[in-house]
Coordinates of C-alpha atoms in Angstrom, one line a residue:
M55 CA 34.5 -57.7 -53.5
P56 CA 32.5 -54.4 -52.1
N57 CA 34.5 -51.4 -51.5
L58 CA 34.0 -49.1 -48.4
K59 CA 31.5 -46.7 -50.2
Q60 CA 29.5 -49.6 -51.0
T61 CA 29.5 -51.3 -47.4
I62 CA 28.4 -48.0 -46.2
T63 CA 25.7 -47.4 -48.7
C64 CA 24.3 -50.7 -47.3
I65 CA 24.5 -49.7 -43.9
A66 CA 22.5 -46.4 -44.8
V67 CA 19.9 -48.6 -46.8
S68 CA 19.3 -51.1 -44.2
I69 CA 19.0 -48.1 -41.2
M70 CA 15.9 -46.2 -43.6
S71 CA 14.4 -49.7 -44.1
L72 CA 13.4 -50.0 -40.3
S73 CA 10.2 -50.8 -40.2
A74 CA 7.7 -48.1 -38.8
T75 CA 7.2 -50.3 -35.3
A76 CA 10.6 -50.6 -34.9
Q77 CA 11.1 -46.5 -35.3
D78 CA 8.2 -46.4 -32.5
L79 CA 10.0 -48.5 -30.3
L80 CA 13.1 -46.4 -30.2
A81 CA 10.9 -43.4 -29.9
N82 CA 8.9 -44.8 -26.9
R83 CA 12.5 -44.9 -25.2
A84 CA 13.8 -41.5 -25.7
P85 CA 14.6 -39.6 -22.5
S86 CA 13.8 -36.9 -24.2
D87 CA 10.1 -37.9 -24.8
R88 CA 9.8 -39.3 -20.8
K89 CA 10.9 -35.7 -19.9
L90 CA 8.4 -34.3 -22.2
T91 CA 5.4 -36.2 -20.6
D92 CA 6.8 -35.6 -17.4
L93 CA 6.3 -31.7 -18.2
K94 CA 2.8 -32.2 -19.4
A95 CA 1.7 -33.8 -16.0
V96 CA 3.2 -31.0 -14.0
K97 CA 1.3 -28.1 -16.6
I98 CA -2.0 -30.0 -15.9
N99 CA -1.2 -30.3 -12.1
N100 CA -0.5 -26.6 -11.8
T101 CA -3.7 -25.3 -13.6
K102 CA -5.4 -23.2 -11.2
A103 CA -9.7 -23.5 -10.8
V104 CA -11.3 -19.8 -12.0
I105 CA -12.1 -17.8 -8.8
D106 CA -15.3 -15.9 -9.0
L107 CA -14.5 -12.5 -7.9
S108 CA -18.1 -11.1 -7.7
N109 CA -18.3 -12.5 -4.0
P110 CA -14.7 -13.0 -2.9
A111 CA -14.2 -15.4 0.3
G112 CA -18.3 -15.7 0.4
D113 CA -17.8 -19.2 2.2
I114 CA -16.8 -17.6 5.4
Y115 CA -18.4 -14.1 5.5
A116 CA -21.9 -13.8 5.7
T117 CA -22.9 -10.6 4.6
W118 CA -21.4 -7.9 1.8
D119 CA -22.1 -4.1 2.9
H120 CA -20.7 -0.5 2.1
A121 CA -22.1 0.5 6.0
S122 CA -18.9 -0.3 8.2
A123 CA -15.4 -1.1 8.0
L124 CA -15.8 -3.8 10.5
V125 CA -17.4 -7.0 10.1
A126 CA -19.1 -9.1 12.5
P127 CA -16.7 -11.7 14.0
G128 CA -17.2 -15.1 12.9
T129 CA -15.6 -18.8 13.1
L130 CA -13.0 -20.3 10.8
P131 CA -12.7 -23.6 9.5
A132 CA -9.5 -25.4 11.5
N133 CA -5.9 -24.5 10.2
F134 CA -7.6 -22.0 7.8
K135 CA -5.0 -21.0 5.3
V136 CA -4.6 -17.6 3.9
D137 CA -3.0 -17.8 0.2
L138 CA -0.3 -14.9 0.0
R139 CA 0.8 -16.3 -3.6
G140 CA -0.4 -13.5 -5.9
F141 CA 0.2 -10.8 -4.6
A142 CA 1.6 -7.1 -4.9
M143 CA 3.1 -4.7 -2.2
P144 CA 0.9 -1.8 -1.5
T145 CA 3.5 0.7 -2.1
P146 CA 7.2 0.3 -3.3
S147 CA 8.2 2.5 -0.1
R148 CA 10.5 0.0 2.4
K149 CA 10.1 2.4 5.1
V150 CA 7.5 1.4 8.1
T151 CA 7.1 4.6 10.2
S152 CA 4.6 3.4 13.3
K153 CA 4.2 -0.7 13.6
Y154 CA 1.3 -2.6 14.7
G155 CA 0.6 -2.6 18.4
A156 CA 0.1 -0.2 21.5
R157 CA 0.5 3.2 20.7
W158 CA -0.8 6.5 22.4
G159 CA -3.0 3.9 25.0
K160 CA -4.8 2.5 22.0
Q161 CA -3.9 -0.7 19.4
H162 CA -2.8 0.7 16.4
K163 CA -4.3 -1.9 14.1
G164 CA -2.2 -1.6 10.9
L165 CA 1.2 -0.7 10.1
D166 CA 2.1 2.9 8.8
I167 CA 4.1 2.8 5.5
K168 CA 6.4 6.6 4.8
V169 CA 4.8 7.3 1.5
Y170 CA 4.6 11.1 -0.2
M171 CA 1.5 12.8 -1.5
G172 CA 0.9 11.5 -4.7
D173 CA 2.5 8.3 -4.9
T174 CA 0.7 5.2 -6.1
I175 CA -0.9 2.8 -4.1
Y176 CA -1.9 -0.6 -5.3
A177 CA -4.3 -3.5 -4.4
A178 CA -2.4 -6.3 -2.4
F179 CA -4.4 -9.3 -4.2
D180 CA -7.1 -9.5 -6.6
G181 CA -10.4 -8.8 -4.8
K182 CA -13.9 -6.5 -4.6
V183 CA -14.0 -3.0 -3.0
R184 CA -16.2 -3.2 -0.2
I185 CA -15.7 0.8 1.1
S186 CA -14.3 3.7 -0.6
K187 CA -15.4 6.4 1.9
Y188 CA -14.1 9.5 3.8
N189 CA -13.6 9.3 7.4
A190 CA -12.7 12.5 8.4
G191 CA -11.8 11.8 12.6
G192 CA -9.4 8.8 11.4
W193 CA -8.8 7.4 7.8
G194 CA -9.3 10.6 5.6
Y195 CA -10.1 9.0 2.4
Y196 CA -9.9 5.3 2.6
I197 CA -10.6 2.1 1.1
V198 CA -11.2 -1.5 2.0
I199 CA -11.0 -4.6 0.0
R200 CA -12.0 -8.0 0.8
H201 CA -9.7 -10.8 -1.4
P202 CA -10.6 -14.2 -2.2
N203 CA -8.1 -15.5 0.4
G204 CA -10.3 -14.4 3.3
L205 CA -8.4 -11.2 4.2
E206 CA -10.0 -7.4 3.9
T207 CA -7.3 -4.9 3.6
L208 CA -7.7 -1.4 4.3
Y209 CA -5.6 1.6 2.8
G210 CA -6.2 4.9 4.8
H211 CA -5.0 8.5 4.5
L212 CA -5.1 8.9 0.9
S213 CA -5.3 12.3 -1.0
K214 CA -7.2 10.4 -4.0
Q215 CA -9.5 7.3 -4.3
L216 CA -9.2 5.6 -7.9
V217 CA -11.6 2.9 -7.3
A218 CA -15.3 2.8 -6.2
E219 CA -16.8 0.2 -4.4
D220 CA -18.5 -3.1 -5.9
Q221 CA -15.7 -2.5 -8.6
I222 CA -13.4 -5.5 -9.2
V223 CA -9.6 -5.0 -8.9
R224 CA -6.6 -6.8 -9.8
A225 CA -3.1 -7.5 -7.6
G226 CA -1.3 -4.4 -8.8
Q227 CA -3.9 -2.6 -9.9
P228 CA -3.7 1.2 -8.7
I229 CA -6.5 2.2 -6.4
G230 CA -5.6 5.7 -4.6
L231 CA -2.4 8.2 -3.7
G232 CA -0.9 8.3 -0.9
G233 CA -1.9 11.7 1.2
A234 CA -2.4 13.1 5.0
T235 CA -5.9 13.0 5.0
G236 CA -8.3 12.2 8.2
H237 CA -5.9 12.1 11.3
A238 CA -2.4 12.2 10.2
T239 CA 0.8 13.4 11.0
G240 CA 2.4 13.5 8.0
T241 CA 1.5 11.9 4.5
H242 CA 1.7 8.1 4.9
L243 CA -0.5 5.2 4.3
H244 CA -2.2 3.1 6.7
F245 CA -2.4 -0.4 5.7
E246 CA -4.4 -2.9 7.6
T247 CA -5.1 -6.8 7.2
R248 CA -8.2 -8.3 9.0
L249 CA -9.8 -11.9 8.6
L250 CA -13.6 -11.8 9.9
G251 CA -13.1 -8.4 11.3
Q252 CA -9.9 -9.4 13.3
A253 CA -7.3 -7.7 12.7
I254 CA -3.9 -9.0 11.8
N255 CA -0.3 -7.8 12.1
P256 CA 0.3 -7.3 8.4
E257 CA 4.3 -7.5 9.1
L258 CA 3.6 -11.6 9.5
M259 CA 2.6 -11.7 5.9
F260 CA 4.4 -8.4 4.3
D261 CA 7.7 -7.4 4.5
F262 CA 8.2 -4.0 3.1
E263 CA 11.9 -3.9 3.8
T264 CA 12.5 -6.6 1.1
Q265 CA 9.4 -5.9 -0.8
D266 CA 7.9 -9.8 -0.6
V267 CA 5.3 -11.7 1.4
T268 CA 6.5 -13.8 4.3
G269 CA 5.9 -17.2 3.0
D270 CA 3.0 -18.5 0.4
F271 CA 0.6 -19.0 3.6
Y272 CA -0.5 -17.5 6.8
V273 CA -1.8 -20.5 9.0
V274 CA -5.1 -19.7 11.5
K275 CA -4.5 -22.8 14.0
N276 CA -7.7 -23.9 15.4
G277 CA -9.1 -20.3 14.6
T278 CA -6.4 -18.4 16.7
I279 CA -5.1 -15.2 15.2
Q280 CA -1.6 -15.4 15.8
N281 CA -0.2 -11.5 15.9
S282 CA 3.4 -12.2 17.0
K283 CA 5.8 -15.2 17.3
Q284 CA 6.1 -15.9 20.7
T285 CA 2.1 -15.5 21.6
A286 CA -1.8 -15.6 20.2
V287 CA -4.4 -12.6 20.8
A288 CA -7.2 -14.8 20.4
S289 CA -8.5 -17.9 21.2
T290 CA -11.5 -17.8 18.7
L291 CA -12.0 -15.1 15.9
Q292 CA -13.8 -12.5 18.1
V293 CA -12.6 -9.0 18.3
Q294 CA -11.3 -8.6 21.9
N295 CA -11.7 -4.9 22.4
Q296 CA -13.5 -3.8 25.2
E297 CA -15.8 -1.3 23.3
P298 CA -16.7 -2.0 19.9
E299 CA -15.2 0.0 17.1
T300 CA -17.1 2.0 14.6
V301 CA -15.9 4.1 12.2
T302 CA -17.5 7.5 11.2
M303 CA -19.1 7.2 7.5
A304 CA -19.8 10.9 6.5
E305 CA -18.9 11.4 2.7
R306 CA -17.6 15.3 3.3
P307 CA -15.1 16.0 6.0
Q308 CA -16.7 16.6 9.4
T309 CA -15.6 16.4 13.1
Q310 CA -18.2 13.7 14.1
A311 CA -20.8 11.1 12.8
T312 CA -24.1 9.9 14.2
A313 CA -25.1 6.1 13.6
S314 CA -28.0 4.8 13.0
N315 CA -28.5 4.1 16.5
G316 CA -28.4 7.2 17.4
E317 CA -24.8 6.9 18.9
Q318 CA -21.5 8.6 18.3
E319 CA -19.1 6.6 16.2
T320 CA -15.8 6.5 16.7
N321 CA -12.5 5.6 14.4
P322 CA -10.1 2.9 15.8
D323 CA -7.1 4.6 14.3
T324 CA -8.0 7.7 16.1
P325 CA -5.6 8.5 19.1
Q326 CA -8.5 9.4 22.2
P327 CA -6.9 12.7 24.2
T328 CA -6.6 11.7 27.8
A329 CA -7.7 14.2 30.5
Q330 CA -3.9 14.2 32.0
K331 CA -2.4 15.6 29.1
R332 CA -3.8 17.5 25.7
E333 CA -1.8 16.6 22.5
V334 CA -0.7 19.4 20.7
T335 CA -0.1 19.6 17.0
Y336 CA 0.7 22.1 14.2
V337 CA -0.2 22.3 10.7
V338 CA 3.1 22.8 8.2
K339 CA 3.0 26.2 6.5
D340 CA 4.9 27.4 3.5
G341 CA 8.6 28.1 4.5
D342 CA 8.1 26.3 8.1
T343 CA 11.6 24.0 8.6
L344 CA 11.4 21.2 11.2
F345 CA 14.4 23.0 13.3
R346 CA 11.9 26.3 13.4
I347 CA 8.8 24.2 14.2
A348 CA 10.8 22.6 17.1
R349 CA 12.3 25.5 18.6
N350 CA 8.9 27.2 18.6
H351 CA 7.0 24.5 20.6
G352 CA 10.0 24.3 23.3
L353 CA 11.5 20.9 21.6
T354 CA 14.6 19.6 20.4
L355 CA 14.9 19.3 16.6
D356 CA 15.2 15.0 17.3
Q357 CA 12.3 15.1 20.3
L358 CA 9.9 16.8 17.3
C359 CA 11.5 13.8 14.7
R360 CA 10.9 11.2 17.4
L361 CA 7.3 12.5 18.0
N362 CA 6.6 12.2 14.3
G363 CA 8.6 9.2 13.4
L364 CA 10.8 11.6 11.6
N365 CA 14.5 12.4 10.8
Q366 CA 16.5 15.6 10.6
K367 CA 16.3 15.3 6.6
S368 CA 12.6 14.2 6.3
L369 CA 11.0 17.0 3.5
I370 CA 7.5 18.5 5.0
V371 CA 4.9 20.3 2.9
R372 CA 2.2 22.5 3.3
G373 CA -1.0 20.8 5.3
M374 CA 1.0 18.3 6.9
V375 CA 0.0 18.0 10.6
L376 CA 2.7 17.5 13.1
K377 CA 2.3 16.4 17.0
C378 CA 4.4 18.5 18.8
S379 CA 3.8 16.8 22.5

């Protein structure tokens, strides 16, 4: 009569002698293999098409030029989606000092983000640099990048540009340094998002406080730009200003530039003085303090800070331009 050891040996031999077909049938029923199959399918489904950055968003933009920060208004397909995935925040700064909307009697077409002199500014998405110029009356040293998702982003008041026109850039790549060039009250980044020439409130896509985008997509429904949660500012993708916006394109600092048609150009970011009130500004010198500047201009410290989007502990440096009226 076989003992226990012999019995175990017989069982082991029987298991090892299973046919290859039986082993395959068992393997096909294994849960781990089904999971692996699912994983492979997910991996294949998430594969992204390669995007040609030599002509980003060429299907909706008719032209590519270096002449103007603005482009001719156009029409989008219904329910156009701006893909916000693959983004990078233009700056790690979380402080917005001036919002999108009416300001000094004009429309402020972007956000002002507090940065310090020399802070690194980054490309928001993959794209191609369309403009890298100097605009004395408004944005100073500025950059415009066109992206495959249809947006053009603008970065103004830079102290230095790190990219050139027609250069392909990647999201998160350094493109410039923070500054206060052009018409700027203190060092900050002027950041705009435009679609076919129409400005979109950047806060509807970028949340600087949380350093994140607001979602995967910004949807333009039936060609309508939605610049607030309550109302749409345009029924079609057309610039709504009574006068066309143009910008100066001087390569070196100057007060004005002349367009090719002989008319003088002005920058949309430049507040225009009115006949009733003349704007008073002050250029910060070595040794100045906010308190001393406020006292010399007949202001309280709080008034001076409110005029310039500062607080009493804000750092001021030589060359900053402060509004004093």
